[in-house]
Structure formats: C-alpha cells, structure tokens
mmCIF file of C-alpha atoms in Angstrom:
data_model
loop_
_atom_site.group_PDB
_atom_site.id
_atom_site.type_symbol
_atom_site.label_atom_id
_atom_site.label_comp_id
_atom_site.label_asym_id
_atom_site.label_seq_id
_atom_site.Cartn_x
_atom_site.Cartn_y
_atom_site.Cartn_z
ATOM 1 C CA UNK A 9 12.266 32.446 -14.797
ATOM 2 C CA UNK A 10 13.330 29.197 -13.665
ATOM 3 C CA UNK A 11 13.818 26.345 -16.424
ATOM 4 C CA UNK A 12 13.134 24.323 -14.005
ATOM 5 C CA UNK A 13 9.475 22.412 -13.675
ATOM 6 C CA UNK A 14 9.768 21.593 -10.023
ATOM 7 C CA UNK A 15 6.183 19.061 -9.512
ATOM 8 C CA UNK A 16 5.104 17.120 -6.538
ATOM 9 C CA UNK A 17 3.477 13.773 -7.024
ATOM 10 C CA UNK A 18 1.599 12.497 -3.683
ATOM 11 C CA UNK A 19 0.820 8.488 -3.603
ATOM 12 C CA UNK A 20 -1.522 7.181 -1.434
ATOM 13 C CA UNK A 21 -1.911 3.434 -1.210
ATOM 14 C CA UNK A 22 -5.511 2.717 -1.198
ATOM 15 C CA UNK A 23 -5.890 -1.280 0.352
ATOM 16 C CA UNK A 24 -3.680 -1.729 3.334
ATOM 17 C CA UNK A 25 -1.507 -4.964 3.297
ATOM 18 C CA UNK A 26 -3.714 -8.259 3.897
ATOM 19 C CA UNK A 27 -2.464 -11.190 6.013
ATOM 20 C CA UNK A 28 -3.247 -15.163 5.086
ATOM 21 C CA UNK A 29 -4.463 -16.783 8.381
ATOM 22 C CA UNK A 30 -6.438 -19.944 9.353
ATOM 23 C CA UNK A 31 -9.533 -18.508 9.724
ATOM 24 C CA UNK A 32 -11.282 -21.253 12.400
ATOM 25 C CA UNK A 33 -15.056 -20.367 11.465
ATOM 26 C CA UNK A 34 -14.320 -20.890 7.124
ATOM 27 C CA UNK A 35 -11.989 -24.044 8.038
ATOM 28 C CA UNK A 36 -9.008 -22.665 5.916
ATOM 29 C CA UNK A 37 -6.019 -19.990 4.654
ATOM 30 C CA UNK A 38 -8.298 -16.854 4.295
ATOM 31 C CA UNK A 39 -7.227 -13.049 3.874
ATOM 32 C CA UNK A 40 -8.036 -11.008 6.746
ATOM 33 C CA UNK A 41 -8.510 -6.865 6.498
ATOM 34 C CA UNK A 42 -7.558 -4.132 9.098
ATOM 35 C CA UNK A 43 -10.993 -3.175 10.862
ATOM 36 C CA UNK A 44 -9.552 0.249 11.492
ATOM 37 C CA UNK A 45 -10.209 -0.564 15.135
ATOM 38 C CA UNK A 46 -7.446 -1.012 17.955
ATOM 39 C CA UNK A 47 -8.181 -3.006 21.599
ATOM 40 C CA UNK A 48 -6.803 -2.192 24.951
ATOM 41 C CA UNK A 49 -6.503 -4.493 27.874
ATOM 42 C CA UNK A 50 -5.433 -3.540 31.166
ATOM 43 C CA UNK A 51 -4.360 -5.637 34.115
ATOM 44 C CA UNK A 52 -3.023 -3.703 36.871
ATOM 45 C CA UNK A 53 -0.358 -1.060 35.056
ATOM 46 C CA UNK A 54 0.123 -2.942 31.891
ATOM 47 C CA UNK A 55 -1.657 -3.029 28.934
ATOM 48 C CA UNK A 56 -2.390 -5.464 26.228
ATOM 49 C CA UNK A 57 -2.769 -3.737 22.728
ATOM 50 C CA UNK A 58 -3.687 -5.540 19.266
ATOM 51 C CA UNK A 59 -5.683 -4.003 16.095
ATOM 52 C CA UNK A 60 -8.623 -6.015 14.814
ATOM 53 C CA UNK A 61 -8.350 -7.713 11.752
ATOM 54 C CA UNK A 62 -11.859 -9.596 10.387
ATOM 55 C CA UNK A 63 -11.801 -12.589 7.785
ATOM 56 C CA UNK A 64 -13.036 -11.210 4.451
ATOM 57 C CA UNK A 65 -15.438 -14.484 3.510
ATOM 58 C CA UNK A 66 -17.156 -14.785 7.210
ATOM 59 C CA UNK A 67 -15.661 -11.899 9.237
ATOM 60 C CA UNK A 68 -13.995 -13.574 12.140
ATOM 61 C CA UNK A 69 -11.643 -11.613 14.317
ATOM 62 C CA UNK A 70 -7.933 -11.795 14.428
ATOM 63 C CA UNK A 71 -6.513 -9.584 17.378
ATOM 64 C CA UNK A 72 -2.791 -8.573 15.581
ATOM 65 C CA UNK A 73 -0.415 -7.700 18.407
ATOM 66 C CA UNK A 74 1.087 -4.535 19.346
ATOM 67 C CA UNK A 75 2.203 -4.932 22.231
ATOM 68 C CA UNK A 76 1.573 -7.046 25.057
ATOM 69 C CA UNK A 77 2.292 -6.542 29.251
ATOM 70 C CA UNK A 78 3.700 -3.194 28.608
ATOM 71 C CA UNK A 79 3.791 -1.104 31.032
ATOM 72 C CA UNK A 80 2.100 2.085 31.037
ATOM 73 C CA UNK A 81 4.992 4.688 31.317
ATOM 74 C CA UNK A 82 6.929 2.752 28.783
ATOM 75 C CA UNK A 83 4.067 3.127 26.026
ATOM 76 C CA UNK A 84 4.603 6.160 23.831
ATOM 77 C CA UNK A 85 2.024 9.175 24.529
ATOM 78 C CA UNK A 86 1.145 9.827 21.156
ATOM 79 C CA UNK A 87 0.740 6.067 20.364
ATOM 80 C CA UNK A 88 -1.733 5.457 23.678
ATOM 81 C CA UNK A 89 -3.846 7.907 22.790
ATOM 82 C CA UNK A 90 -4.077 7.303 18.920
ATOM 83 C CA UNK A 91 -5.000 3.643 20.648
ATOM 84 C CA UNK A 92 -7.417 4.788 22.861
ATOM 85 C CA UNK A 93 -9.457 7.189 20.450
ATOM 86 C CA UNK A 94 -9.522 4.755 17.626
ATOM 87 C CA UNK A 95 -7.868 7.608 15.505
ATOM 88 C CA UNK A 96 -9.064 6.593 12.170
ATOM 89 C CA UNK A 97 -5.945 7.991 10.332
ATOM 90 C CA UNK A 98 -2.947 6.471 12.785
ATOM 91 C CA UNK A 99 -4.641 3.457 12.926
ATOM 92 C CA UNK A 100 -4.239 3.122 9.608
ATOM 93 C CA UNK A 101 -0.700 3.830 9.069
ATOM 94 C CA UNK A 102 -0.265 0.911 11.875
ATOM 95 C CA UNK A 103 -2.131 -1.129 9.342
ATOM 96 C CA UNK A 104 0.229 -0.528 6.551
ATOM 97 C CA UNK A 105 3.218 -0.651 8.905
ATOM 98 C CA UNK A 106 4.217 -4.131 6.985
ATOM 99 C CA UNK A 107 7.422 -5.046 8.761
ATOM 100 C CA UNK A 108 5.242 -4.956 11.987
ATOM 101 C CA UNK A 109 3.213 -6.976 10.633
ATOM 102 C CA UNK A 110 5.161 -9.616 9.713
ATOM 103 C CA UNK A 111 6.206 -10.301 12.932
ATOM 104 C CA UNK A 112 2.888 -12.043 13.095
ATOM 105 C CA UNK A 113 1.673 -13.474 10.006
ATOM 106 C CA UNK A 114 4.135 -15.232 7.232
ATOM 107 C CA UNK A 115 1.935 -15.183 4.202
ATOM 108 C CA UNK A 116 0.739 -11.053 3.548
ATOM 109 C CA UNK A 117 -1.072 -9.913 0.189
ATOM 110 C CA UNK A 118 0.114 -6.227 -0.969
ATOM 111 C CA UNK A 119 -1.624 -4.058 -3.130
ATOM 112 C CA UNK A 120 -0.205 -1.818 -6.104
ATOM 113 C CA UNK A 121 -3.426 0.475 -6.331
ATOM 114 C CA UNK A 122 -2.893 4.225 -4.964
ATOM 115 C CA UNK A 123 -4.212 7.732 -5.530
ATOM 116 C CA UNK A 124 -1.923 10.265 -7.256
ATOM 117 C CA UNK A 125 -2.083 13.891 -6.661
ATOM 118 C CA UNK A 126 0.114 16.112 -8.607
ATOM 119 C CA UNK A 127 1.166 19.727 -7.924
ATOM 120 C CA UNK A 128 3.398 22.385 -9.331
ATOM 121 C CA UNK A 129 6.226 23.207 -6.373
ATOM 122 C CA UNK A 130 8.106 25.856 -9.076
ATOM 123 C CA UNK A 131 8.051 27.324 -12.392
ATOM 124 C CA UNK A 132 5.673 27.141 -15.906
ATOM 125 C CA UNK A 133 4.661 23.762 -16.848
ATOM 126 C CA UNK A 134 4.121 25.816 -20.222
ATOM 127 C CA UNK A 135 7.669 26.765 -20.989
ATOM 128 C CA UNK A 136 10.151 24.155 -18.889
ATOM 129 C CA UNK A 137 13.737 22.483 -19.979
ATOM 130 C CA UNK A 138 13.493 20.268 -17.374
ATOM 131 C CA UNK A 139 11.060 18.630 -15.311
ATOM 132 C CA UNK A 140 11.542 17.119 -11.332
ATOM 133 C CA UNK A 141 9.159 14.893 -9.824
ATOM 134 C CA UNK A 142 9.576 14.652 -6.520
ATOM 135 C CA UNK A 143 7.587 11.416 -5.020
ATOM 136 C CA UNK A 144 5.812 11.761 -1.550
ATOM 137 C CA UNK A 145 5.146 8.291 -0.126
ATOM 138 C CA UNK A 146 3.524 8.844 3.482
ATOM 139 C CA UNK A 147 2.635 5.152 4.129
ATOM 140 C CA UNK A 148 4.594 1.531 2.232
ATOM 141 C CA UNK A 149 3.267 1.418 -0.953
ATOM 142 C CA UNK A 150 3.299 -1.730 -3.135
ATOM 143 C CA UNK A 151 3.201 0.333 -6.812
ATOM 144 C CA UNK A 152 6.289 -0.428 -8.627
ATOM 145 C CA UNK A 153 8.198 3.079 -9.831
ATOM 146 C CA UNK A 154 8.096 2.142 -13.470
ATOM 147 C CA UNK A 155 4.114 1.201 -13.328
ATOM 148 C CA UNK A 156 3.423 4.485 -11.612
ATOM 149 C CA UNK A 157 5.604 6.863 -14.221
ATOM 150 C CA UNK A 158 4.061 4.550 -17.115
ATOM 151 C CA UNK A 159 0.760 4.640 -16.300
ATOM 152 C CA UNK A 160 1.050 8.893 -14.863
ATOM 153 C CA UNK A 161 3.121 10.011 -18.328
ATOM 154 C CA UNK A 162 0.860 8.387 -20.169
ATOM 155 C CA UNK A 163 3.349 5.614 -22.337
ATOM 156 C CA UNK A 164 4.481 2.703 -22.042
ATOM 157 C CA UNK A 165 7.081 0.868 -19.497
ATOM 158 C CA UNK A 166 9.525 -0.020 -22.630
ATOM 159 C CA UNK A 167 9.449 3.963 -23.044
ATOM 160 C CA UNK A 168 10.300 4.807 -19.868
ATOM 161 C CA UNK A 169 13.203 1.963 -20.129
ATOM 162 C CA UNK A 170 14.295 3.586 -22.907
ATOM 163 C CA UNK A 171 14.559 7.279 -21.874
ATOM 164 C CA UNK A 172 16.338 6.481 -18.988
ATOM 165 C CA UNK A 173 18.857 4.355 -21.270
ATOM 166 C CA UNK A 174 19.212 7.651 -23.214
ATOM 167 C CA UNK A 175 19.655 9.465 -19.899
ATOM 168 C CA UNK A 176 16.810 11.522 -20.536
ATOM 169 C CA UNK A 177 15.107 10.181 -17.638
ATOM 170 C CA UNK A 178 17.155 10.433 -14.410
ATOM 171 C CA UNK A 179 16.168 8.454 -11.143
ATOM 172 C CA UNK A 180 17.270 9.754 -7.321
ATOM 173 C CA UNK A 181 18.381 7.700 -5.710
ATOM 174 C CA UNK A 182 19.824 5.508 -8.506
ATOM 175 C CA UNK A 183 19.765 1.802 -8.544
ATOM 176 C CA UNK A 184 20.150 -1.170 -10.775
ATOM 177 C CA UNK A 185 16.594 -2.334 -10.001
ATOM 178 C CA UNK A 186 15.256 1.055 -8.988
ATOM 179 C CA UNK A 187 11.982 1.286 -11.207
ATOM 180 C CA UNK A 188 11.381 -2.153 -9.698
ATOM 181 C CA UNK A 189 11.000 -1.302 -6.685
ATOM 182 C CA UNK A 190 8.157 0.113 -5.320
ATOM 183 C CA UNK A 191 8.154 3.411 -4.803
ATOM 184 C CA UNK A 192 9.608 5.386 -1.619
ATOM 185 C CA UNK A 193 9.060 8.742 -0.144
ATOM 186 C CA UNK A 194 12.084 11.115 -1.140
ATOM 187 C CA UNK A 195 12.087 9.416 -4.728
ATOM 188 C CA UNK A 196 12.714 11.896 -7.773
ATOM 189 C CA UNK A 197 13.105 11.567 -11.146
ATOM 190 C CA UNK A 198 14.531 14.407 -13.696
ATOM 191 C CA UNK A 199 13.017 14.530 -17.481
ATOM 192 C CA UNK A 200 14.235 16.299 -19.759
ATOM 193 C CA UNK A 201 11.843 18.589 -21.453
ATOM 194 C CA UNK A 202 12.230 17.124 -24.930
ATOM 195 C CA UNK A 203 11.509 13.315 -23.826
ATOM 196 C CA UNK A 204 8.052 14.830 -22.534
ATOM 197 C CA UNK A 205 6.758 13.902 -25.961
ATOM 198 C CA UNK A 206 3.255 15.596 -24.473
ATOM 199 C CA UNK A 207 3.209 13.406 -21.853
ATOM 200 C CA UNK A 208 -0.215 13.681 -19.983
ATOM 201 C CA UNK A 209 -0.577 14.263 -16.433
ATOM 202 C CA UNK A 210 2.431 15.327 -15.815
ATOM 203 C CA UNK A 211 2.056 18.568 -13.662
ATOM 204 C CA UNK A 212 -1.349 18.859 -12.425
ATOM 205 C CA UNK A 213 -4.512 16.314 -11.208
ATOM 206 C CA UNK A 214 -5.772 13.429 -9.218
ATOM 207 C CA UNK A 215 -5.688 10.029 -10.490
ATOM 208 C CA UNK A 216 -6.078 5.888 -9.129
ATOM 209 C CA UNK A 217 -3.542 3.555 -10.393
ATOM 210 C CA UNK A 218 -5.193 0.585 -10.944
ATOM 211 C CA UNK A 219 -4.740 -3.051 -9.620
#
C-alpha cells in the first residue's frame, strides 16, 4: 500500500474578471460584467467578433473585441463555432482570458472567490505518510495559494508559513513569492503526514472560498 495520499483539488473561479469603463448612460468609471454572449458581423468574407459586456448600475453595452476584419479562413474552427452558438462554457473561458482582455481596458477588477472540489487520485486518506495536492486550475484564477491552503486545511496563513519554513510543507514549482501568487494549474504541494495536525478538508468535498 502506497504511503502516499495522492489528492486532486479542482478550483473554479466563480466571477469572471470585471473591466472599469466610462459607462456613457451613468456619466462615469463603472464595472462592466461578461453577458456570456458573443456578436458576429460580417461584411463580405470578414467578420467582426466582440463579447458583450453590460454596465452593472444601468446595463449599457460594451462590445469587447476579438477580432476585427478577419477573414474567414483565417478564424479558428473551433473558435467560430463556439462564437456562433453562444457556447455558454467557451464563452466563458474568453471572459476570464485576462491578458486578452487587457488589450482593451486598463483598469480590470479580479476576484479571489472559487469552488473547490477535492478527490482522492491514490491511496488511504486513513493511514498516509505523506500527502500531494495536486492543483487543477482550468481558467486564471485570482485566489492567492496561501488563502486557498489556509482556508481548505482549515488553519491559519502564519501556519502554513511556518510548515513550509520547517519543510514540512513543500511547494512545486518553488518560488520566493509562490503562496503569493495566485494559484496555477500544475501547482502541488507535499505535506507531510505529521504537520496534518487533523487538518479538515483535506481529501474529500466541495467548498466556496470566500471573497
């Protein structure tokens, strides 16, 4: 039997990055909020594509770009058709895609709150030496590293300092500013057994980290 607690802890980021724009209806800087919604425009063989974004006080439209005058054998497949059909769940990671966005808005509002799922991958989260967590990040995700092991284990961020200054706690990949930073898919972090000091959640269930 492997002494090895191998555990897989999903994050989902729950509010999609928020750009600051001059909303012309309130008269001032106002957040705006992915509708979930894309818009084509064709003239002749190229297209026009942006992804709605309303005002959160009066719900004007801002039309974020995507591309513009493109034409239509140059535009991925996939990405035309996830366009087209309004898919609900590619839209959205085109909504968290941050980097794009800030090709078009200077001022963007993040969010820290996600959903955690946790899973055993290997072994008996009865009877363990050590313990893996590997992180799977799908989309950008604004929760720092330490906030999500604090708040998942159940102590506090000092603790979590501490272990890791004990080498109890182990990060992959390593990094002066690591816990930081917010997390990234491929993350893991090693614990040893005894630093577990009956640390909740750390194997199975769903949680939200807060805002």
């Amino acid at each position: 039997m492997s002494s090895i607690l191998h555990v897989q802890w999903t994050v989902t980021p729950l509010i999609a990055p928020r750009p600051w724009l001059t909303c012309g209806r309130c008269g001032g800087i106002k957040p705006f909020q992915s509708s979930g919604k894309a818009r084509l425009n064709a003239n002749g063989k190229r297209l026009d594509a942006w992804l709605i974004y309303k005002c959160t006080d009066c719900d004007a439209s801002w039309n974020r770009p995507l591309f513009e005058r493109r034409n239509v054998r140059e535009i991925d497949a996939g990405l035309l058709q996830t366009l087209q059909a309004n898919d609900r769940q590619r839209i959205e990671a085109i909504a968290f895609d941050i980097e794009g966005l800030r090709r078009s808005a200077t001022r963007i509002e993040e969010f820290p709150e996600a959903h955690v799922t946790k899973r055993v991958l290997a072994g008996n989260p009865a009877a363990f030496e050590r313990a893996r967590i590997a992180l799977s990040v799908s989309l950008p995700c604004a929760l720092r590293l330490d906030r999500l092991l604090a708040v998942e284990l159940g102590v506090s961020r000092t603790r979590i300092q501490q272990l890791h200054a004990a080498e109890r706690l182990r990060l992959s990949p390593v990094g002066a500013r690591a816990f930081r930073r917010p997390v990234r898919d491929g993350m893991a972090v090693d614990l040893d057994a005894d630093s577990t000091d009956r640390l909740a959640g750390l194997s199975t269930g769903v949680s939200v980290q807060p805002g």
